Coordinates of C-alpha atoms and ligand atoms in Angstrom, one line a residue:
X1256 CA 9.1 -5.8 11.8
X1257 CA 13.0 -5.9 11.3
X1258 CA 15.4 -9.2 13.0
X1259 CA 16.3 -8.6 15.6
X1260 CA 20.0 -8.1 16.5
X1261 CA 20.9 -11.3 18.5
X1262 CA 22.3 -9.6 21.5
X1263 CA 19.8 -7.5 23.0
X1264 CA 17.1 -9.3 25.6
X1265 CA 13.5 -8.1 24.9
X1266 CA 11.9 -7.2 28.6
X1267 CA 12.4 -5.5 31.3
X1268 CA 11.4 -5.2 34.8
X1269 CA 7.8 -6.7 34.5
X1270 CA 8.7 -9.6 31.8
X1271 CA 11.5 -11.3 32.1
X1272 CA 13.9 -13.0 29.0
X1273 CA 16.1 -16.2 29.1
X1274 CA 17.2 -17.8 26.0
X1275 CA 17.9 -22.1 26.6
X1276 CA 18.5 -23.5 23.2
X1277 CA 16.5 -22.7 21.0
X1278 CA 13.5 -22.1 24.1
X1279 CA 12.8 -18.4 25.3
X1280 CA 11.8 -18.4 28.6
X1281 CA 9.1 -15.6 29.0
X1282 CA 8.6 -14.9 33.3
X1283 CA 5.4 -12.8 33.8
X1284 CA 7.3 -10.2 37.4
X1285 CA 5.4 -8.8 39.4
X1286 CA 5.7 -11.9 42.2
X1287 CA 4.6 -9.2 45.1
X1288 CA 1.4 -8.7 43.2
X1289 CA 0.8 -12.9 41.9
X1290 CA 1.8 -11.4 38.6
X1291 CA -1.6 -9.7 38.1
X1292 CA -1.9 -8.4 35.0
X1293 CA -1.1 -4.2 34.8
X1294 CA -1.4 -2.2 31.6
X1295 CA 2.2 -2.1 32.3
X1296 CA 2.8 -5.9 32.2
X1297 CA 0.9 -5.7 29.1
X1298 CA 2.7 -3.4 27.1
X1299 CA 5.9 -5.3 27.9
X1300 CA 4.4 -8.7 27.4
X1301 CA 3.3 -7.1 23.8
X1302 CA 6.9 -5.5 22.6
X1303 CA 8.4 -8.4 24.3
X1304 CA 6.4 -10.8 22.1
X1305 CA 6.9 -9.1 18.9
X1306 CA 10.6 -8.7 19.7
X1307 CA 10.7 -12.7 20.0
X1308 CA 8.4 -13.6 16.9
X1309 CA 11.5 -12.6 14.8
X1310 CA 13.8 -13.5 17.4
X1311 CA 15.9 -16.8 16.3
X1312 CA 16.9 -17.2 19.7
X1313 CA 13.2 -18.1 19.6
X1314 CA 11.9 -21.8 18.4
X1315 CA 9.7 -22.4 21.3
X1316 CA 8.1 -19.7 23.6
X1317 CA 7.2 -20.5 27.2
X1318 CA 5.1 -18.2 29.2
X1319 CA 5.5 -18.6 33.0
X1320 CA 5.3 -16.8 36.0
X1321 CA 7.9 -15.8 38.9
X1322 CA 7.3 -16.9 42.4
X1323 CA 4.5 -19.0 43.3
X1324 CA 2.3 -17.5 40.8
X1325 CA 1.4 -18.2 37.1
X1326 CA -1.0 -14.6 37.6
X1327 CA -3.6 -13.7 39.8
X1328 CA -5.2 -12.8 36.0
X1329 CA -5.9 -8.9 36.0
X1330 CA -4.8 -6.7 37.8
X1331 CA -7.7 -5.0 40.6
X1332 CA -6.2 -1.8 41.2
X1333 CA -4.1 -1.1 37.5
X1334 CA -6.4 -2.8 35.3
X1335 CA -9.9 -2.0 36.6
X1336 CA -10.5 0.5 39.1
X1337 CA -8.2 3.1 37.9
X1338 CA -9.6 2.8 34.5
X1339 CA -12.8 3.1 35.3
X1340 CA -11.9 7.3 35.0
X1341 CA -10.9 6.8 31.6
X1342 CA -12.5 7.6 28.7
X1343 CA -13.8 5.4 26.5
X1344 CA -10.8 5.6 24.5
X1345 CA -8.1 5.3 26.3
X1346 CA -10.2 2.8 27.8
X1347 CA -9.7 0.2 24.8
X1348 CA -6.5 1.4 24.4
X1349 CA -6.2 -0.1 27.5
X1350 CA -8.0 -3.2 26.8
X1351 CA -6.7 -4.2 23.1
X1352 CA -3.3 -4.3 24.5
X1353 CA -4.1 -6.9 26.6
X1354 CA -6.3 -8.4 24.8
X1355 CA -3.2 -8.8 21.3
X1356 CA -0.7 -10.4 23.9
X1357 CA -3.3 -12.4 26.3
X1358 CA -4.8 -14.3 23.0
X1359 CA -5.1 -12.1 19.7
X1360 CA -1.4 -12.7 19.2
X1361 CA -0.7 -15.5 21.2
X1362 CA -3.3 -18.2 19.4
X1363 CA -1.7 -17.5 15.6
X1364 CA 2.1 -16.8 17.2
X1365 CA 4.6 -17.8 14.4
X1366 CA 6.3 -20.4 17.5
X1367 CA 5.1 -22.9 19.2
X1368 CA 4.2 -21.9 22.4
X1369 CA 3.6 -23.5 25.9
X1370 CA 2.1 -22.0 29.3
X1371 CA 3.9 -23.7 31.9
X1372 CA 1.4 -23.3 34.9
X1373 CA 3.5 -23.1 37.6
X1374 CA 1.4 -22.4 40.7
X1375 CA -2.1 -19.3 41.2
X1376 CA -4.2 -18.5 37.7
X1377 CA -6.8 -17.2 38.1
X1378 CA -9.5 -15.4 36.0
X1379 CA -7.7 -13.3 33.1
X1380 CA -4.7 -15.6 33.3
X1381 CA -7.0 -18.7 31.4
X1382 CA -6.7 -15.9 28.1
X1383 CA -2.8 -17.3 27.8
X1384 CA -3.3 -20.1 29.5
X1385 CA -5.8 -21.3 26.6
X1386 CA -4.1 -18.9 23.4
X1387 CA -0.1 -20.9 24.1
X1388 CA -0.9 -24.1 22.2
X1389 CA 0.0 -26.2 24.7
X1390 CA -0.3 -26.3 28.2
X1391 CA 1.3 -27.8 31.5
X1392 CA 0.6 -27.3 35.5
X1393 CA 2.2 -28.4 37.9
X1394 CA 0.2 -30.5 40.4
X1395 CA 0.0 -28.3 43.2
X1396 CA -1.2 -25.4 40.6
X1397 CA -4.4 -24.1 41.5
X1398 CA -6.8 -22.7 38.8
X1399 CA -10.1 -20.5 39.7
X1400 CA -12.8 -18.7 37.5
X1401 CA -13.3 -16.3 40.7
X1402 CA -15.1 -13.7 38.8
X1403 CA -18.2 -14.5 40.0
X1404 CA -17.1 -14.4 44.1
X1405 CA -17.3 -10.3 43.1
X1406 CA -19.7 -9.5 41.6
X1407 CA -18.6 -10.0 37.3
X1408 CA -18.3 -11.6 34.3
X1409 CA -15.7 -13.5 32.8
X1410 CA -15.2 -11.2 30.2
X1411 CA -11.8 -10.2 28.4
X1412 CA -12.3 -12.9 26.1
X1413 CA -12.2 -15.5 28.6
X1414 CA -15.6 -17.3 28.8
X1415 CA -14.3 -17.8 25.4
X1416 CA -11.1 -19.7 25.9
X1417 CA -12.9 -21.7 28.3
X1418 CA -15.5 -23.0 26.2
X1419 CA -12.9 -24.3 23.5
X1420 CA -11.2 -26.4 26.1
X1421 CA -13.5 -27.2 28.7
X1422 CA -16.4 -29.3 28.3
X1423 CA -20.1 -27.0 28.6
X1424 CA -20.8 -29.1 31.9
X1425 CA -17.5 -28.2 33.5
X1426 CA -16.9 -24.6 32.0
X1427 CA -20.6 -23.5 33.6
X1428 CA -19.6 -25.4 37.1
X1429 CA -16.4 -23.7 37.8
X1430 CA -17.6 -20.3 36.0
X1431 CA -20.9 -20.3 38.4
X1432 CA -19.4 -21.5 41.4
X1433 CA -15.9 -20.1 41.7
X1434 CA -14.5 -22.9 43.3
X1435 CA -10.4 -23.3 42.5
X1436 CA -9.2 -27.0 41.1
X1437 CA -5.9 -28.0 41.2
X1438 CA -3.1 -29.0 38.0
X1439 CA -4.2 -32.8 38.3
X1440 CA -7.8 -31.7 38.0
X1441 CA -7.2 -29.3 35.1
X1442 CA -4.9 -32.0 33.2
X1443 CA -8.1 -34.7 33.8
X1444 CA -10.4 -31.6 32.1
X1445 CA -7.9 -31.0 29.4
X1446 CA -7.8 -27.7 30.4
X1447 CA -3.6 -28.4 30.0
X1448 CA -2.1 -31.0 28.7
X1449 CA -0.6 -32.9 31.8
X1450 CA 0.4 -31.8 35.2
X1451 CA 3.5 -32.7 36.9
X1452 CA 5.0 -32.2 40.2
X1453 CA 6.2 -28.4 40.7
X1454 CA 9.7 -29.9 41.3
X1455 CA 9.7 -31.8 37.5
X1456 CA 7.6 -28.9 35.5
X1457 CA 10.2 -26.8 34.6
X1458 CA 12.1 -30.4 33.2
X1459 CA 9.3 -31.7 31.9
X1460 CA 8.5 -28.5 29.8
X1461 CA 12.4 -28.0 28.2
X1462 CA 11.0 -31.7 27.3
X1463 CA 8.8 -31.2 25.3
X1464 CA 10.3 -27.8 23.9
X1465 CA 12.6 -29.8 22.8
X1466 CA 10.6 -31.9 20.7
X1467 CA 8.6 -28.8 19.5
X1468 CA 12.1 -27.7 18.2
X1469 CA 13.3 -30.6 16.0
X1470 CA 10.4 -30.5 14.0
X1471 CA 9.8 -28.6 10.5
X1472 CA 9.0 -25.0 11.3
X1473 CA 6.8 -24.4 8.3
X1474 CA 5.7 -27.2 9.1
X1475 CA 4.8 -26.4 12.8
X1476 CA 3.5 -23.1 12.0
X1477 CA 1.2 -24.9 9.4
X1478 CA -0.3 -27.3 11.0
X1479 CA -0.9 -25.5 14.2
X1480 CA -2.8 -22.6 12.8
X1481 CA -4.6 -25.5 11.1
X1482 CA -5.3 -27.0 14.3
X1483 CA -7.6 -23.9 15.2
X1484 CA -8.7 -22.5 12.2
X1485 CA -10.7 -25.4 11.0
X1486 CA -13.0 -26.0 14.4
X1487 CA -15.3 -23.1 13.3
X1488 CA -15.4 -24.1 9.4
X1489 CA -17.9 -26.9 8.2
X1490 CA -16.0 -29.6 6.7
X1491 CA -16.1 -28.4 3.0
X1492 CA -14.3 -25.2 3.5
X1493 CA -11.8 -27.3 5.9
X1494 CA -10.4 -29.7 3.3
X1495 CA -10.4 -26.6 1.2
X1496 CA -8.6 -24.7 3.1
X1497 CA -6.1 -27.6 5.0
X1498 CA -5.6 -28.9 1.2
X1499 CA -4.3 -24.8 0.0
X1500 CA -2.4 -24.8 3.0
X1501 CA -0.3 -27.7 2.2
X1502 CA 0.5 -26.7 -1.0
X1503 CA 1.3 -23.2 -0.1
X1504 CA 3.8 -24.9 3.1
X1505 CA 5.1 -26.5 0.6
X1506 CA 6.4 -23.8 -1.6
X1507 CA 6.8 -22.1 1.5
X1508 CA 9.3 -24.2 3.4
X1509 CA 12.9 -23.4 3.1
X1510 CA 14.0 -27.2 3.8
X1511 CA 12.1 -28.0 1.5
X1512 CA 10.8 -30.9 4.3
X1513 CA 8.6 -33.0 2.0
X1514 CA 10.8 -33.8 -0.8
X1515 CA 13.5 -34.7 1.6
X1516 CA 11.8 -36.1 3.5
X1517 CA 9.8 -38.9 1.0
X1518 CA 13.9 -39.7 -0.6
X1519 CA 14.9 -40.8 3.1
X1520 CA 11.7 -43.1 3.2
X1521 CA 10.9 -44.3 0.0
X1522 CA 14.7 -44.0 -1.7
X1523 CA 17.7 -44.2 1.0
X1524 CA 15.0 -46.0 3.5
X1525 CA 17.1 -44.7 6.4
X1526 CA 14.0 -43.7 8.5
X1527 CA 9.8 -44.3 9.6
X1528 CA 7.9 -41.5 9.7
X1529 CA 5.7 -43.8 11.9
X1530 CA 8.3 -43.6 14.4
X1531 CA 10.8 -41.1 13.9
X1532 CA 11.3 -37.4 12.7
X1533 CA 13.2 -37.0 9.3
X1534 CA 17.1 -35.9 9.1
X1535 CA 16.4 -32.5 8.5
X1536 CA 19.1 -30.4 6.6
X1537 CA 19.3 -33.5 4.5
Ligands
ACO1422 N1 -4.9 -7.7 41.6 C1 -4.6 -6.8 41.8 N2 -3.7 -7.0 42.9 C2 -3.6 -9.1 42.9 C3 -4.2 -9.8 42.3 C4 -5.1 -8.7 41.5 N3 -5.1 -9.5 40.9 N4 -3.9 -10.5 43.1 C5 -3.0 -10.8 44.1 N5 -3.0 -9.4 44.1 C6 -2.2 -8.8 45.3 C7 -2.9 -8.2 46.6 O1 -3.7 -7.1 46.5 C8 -1.5 -8.1 47.4 O2 -0.8 -6.6 47.1 P1 -0.4 -6.0 48.7 O3 1.1 -6.6 49.5 O4 -0.2 -4.7 48.0 O5 -1.2 -5.9 50.0 C9 -0.3 -8.9 46.6 O6 -0.7 -9.1 45.0 C10 -0.4 -10.6 47.5 O7 -1.5 -11.1 47.6 P2 -2.2 -11.9 48.8 O8 -3.7 -12.4 48.4 O9 -1.8 -11.2 50.1 O10 -1.4 -13.3 48.2 P3 -1.8 -14.5 48.5 O11 -0.6 -15.3 48.6 O12 -2.2 -15.0 49.7 O13 -3.0 -15.0 47.4 C11 -4.2 -15.2 45.8 C12 -3.0 -15.2 46.3 C13 -5.0 -16.4 46.2 C14 -3.9 -15.1 43.8 C15 -4.7 -14.0 45.8 O14 -4.0 -12.9 46.0 C16 -6.3 -13.3 44.8 O15 -7.2 -14.2 45.3 N6 -6.0 -12.5 44.2 C17 -7.2 -12.4 43.3 C18 -7.1 -13.4 42.3 C19 -8.4 -12.9 41.2 O16 -9.7 -13.2 41.9 N7 -8.3 -12.9 39.7 C20 -9.1 -12.8 39.4 C21 -9.2 -11.1 38.7 S1 -10.9 -11.1 37.6 C22 -10.2 -11.6 36.4 O17 -9.3 -11.5 35.7 C23 -11.1 -10.8 34.4

């Protein structure tokens, strides 16, 4: 992938991208369909994510939805009914494109990511919600695993996503009842990091994004990937992996952050690592 020319704005009609001081605000843009995920939206989102991964204007990715919805999940008409008639190969291509941006790419994205849940969040929307590193919801947002209401199971890896962040009782309860819950409840259950009044949602997300952007990007990337990877490892493998990553990241870090931070703490005595960031670029 080549470096972006830093002038073109990725996205188009179904996905809008706005840059602001290192934050890439990425908006699913089908408000008239409550941002339901169609095959075309998936394709556009995947190309946006490809472009932003190497675009220096994006140092933190925020995913949200236009209007009063984060996303009403997979598009029942375009993603399901209209693909029923496709042969297996074409159907697989549609499913793979959705999976690629919704969780596979997002889960191990090179930049930190935040899901900003502004409203409706149903079914397939749980994939990107969970695959983002952090999530902030409007207290007024409405979440639901509605699949049971229309006779299917939360597939497309939604149940895997839900089981990764919700406890078993809550995951089963909402999967089996299809009951909705609000942003406060989502925060209480650990499905999102916090919930704030909708009027403060963007401001709070911006604050959090700025904190993430202020950190050493190599350390940030390695830390978040490792945090996700070690979950499925035993203690021995995890320790080995983490030591290897620690050594690898020092080698890869163009800022040489560790040496710089040590010098600021041990020699210059200009900062306290427990309480603040080292001064980058020194
Ligand atoms: N797929 C396709 N179209 C959708 C979807 C969807 N998931 N969600 C909403 N739309 C469409 C509606 O069909 C309607 O289209 P129309 O104007 O052409 O008739 C338009 O978006 C607006 O929808 P309303 O239902 O009128 O909007 P309202 O604000 O009253 O309700 C709500 C919003 C609660 C999100 C409702 O649309 C809904 O229940 N959507 C489906 C939610 C769902 O179950 N998603 C999970 C799908 S399963 C999965 O993702 C695996």
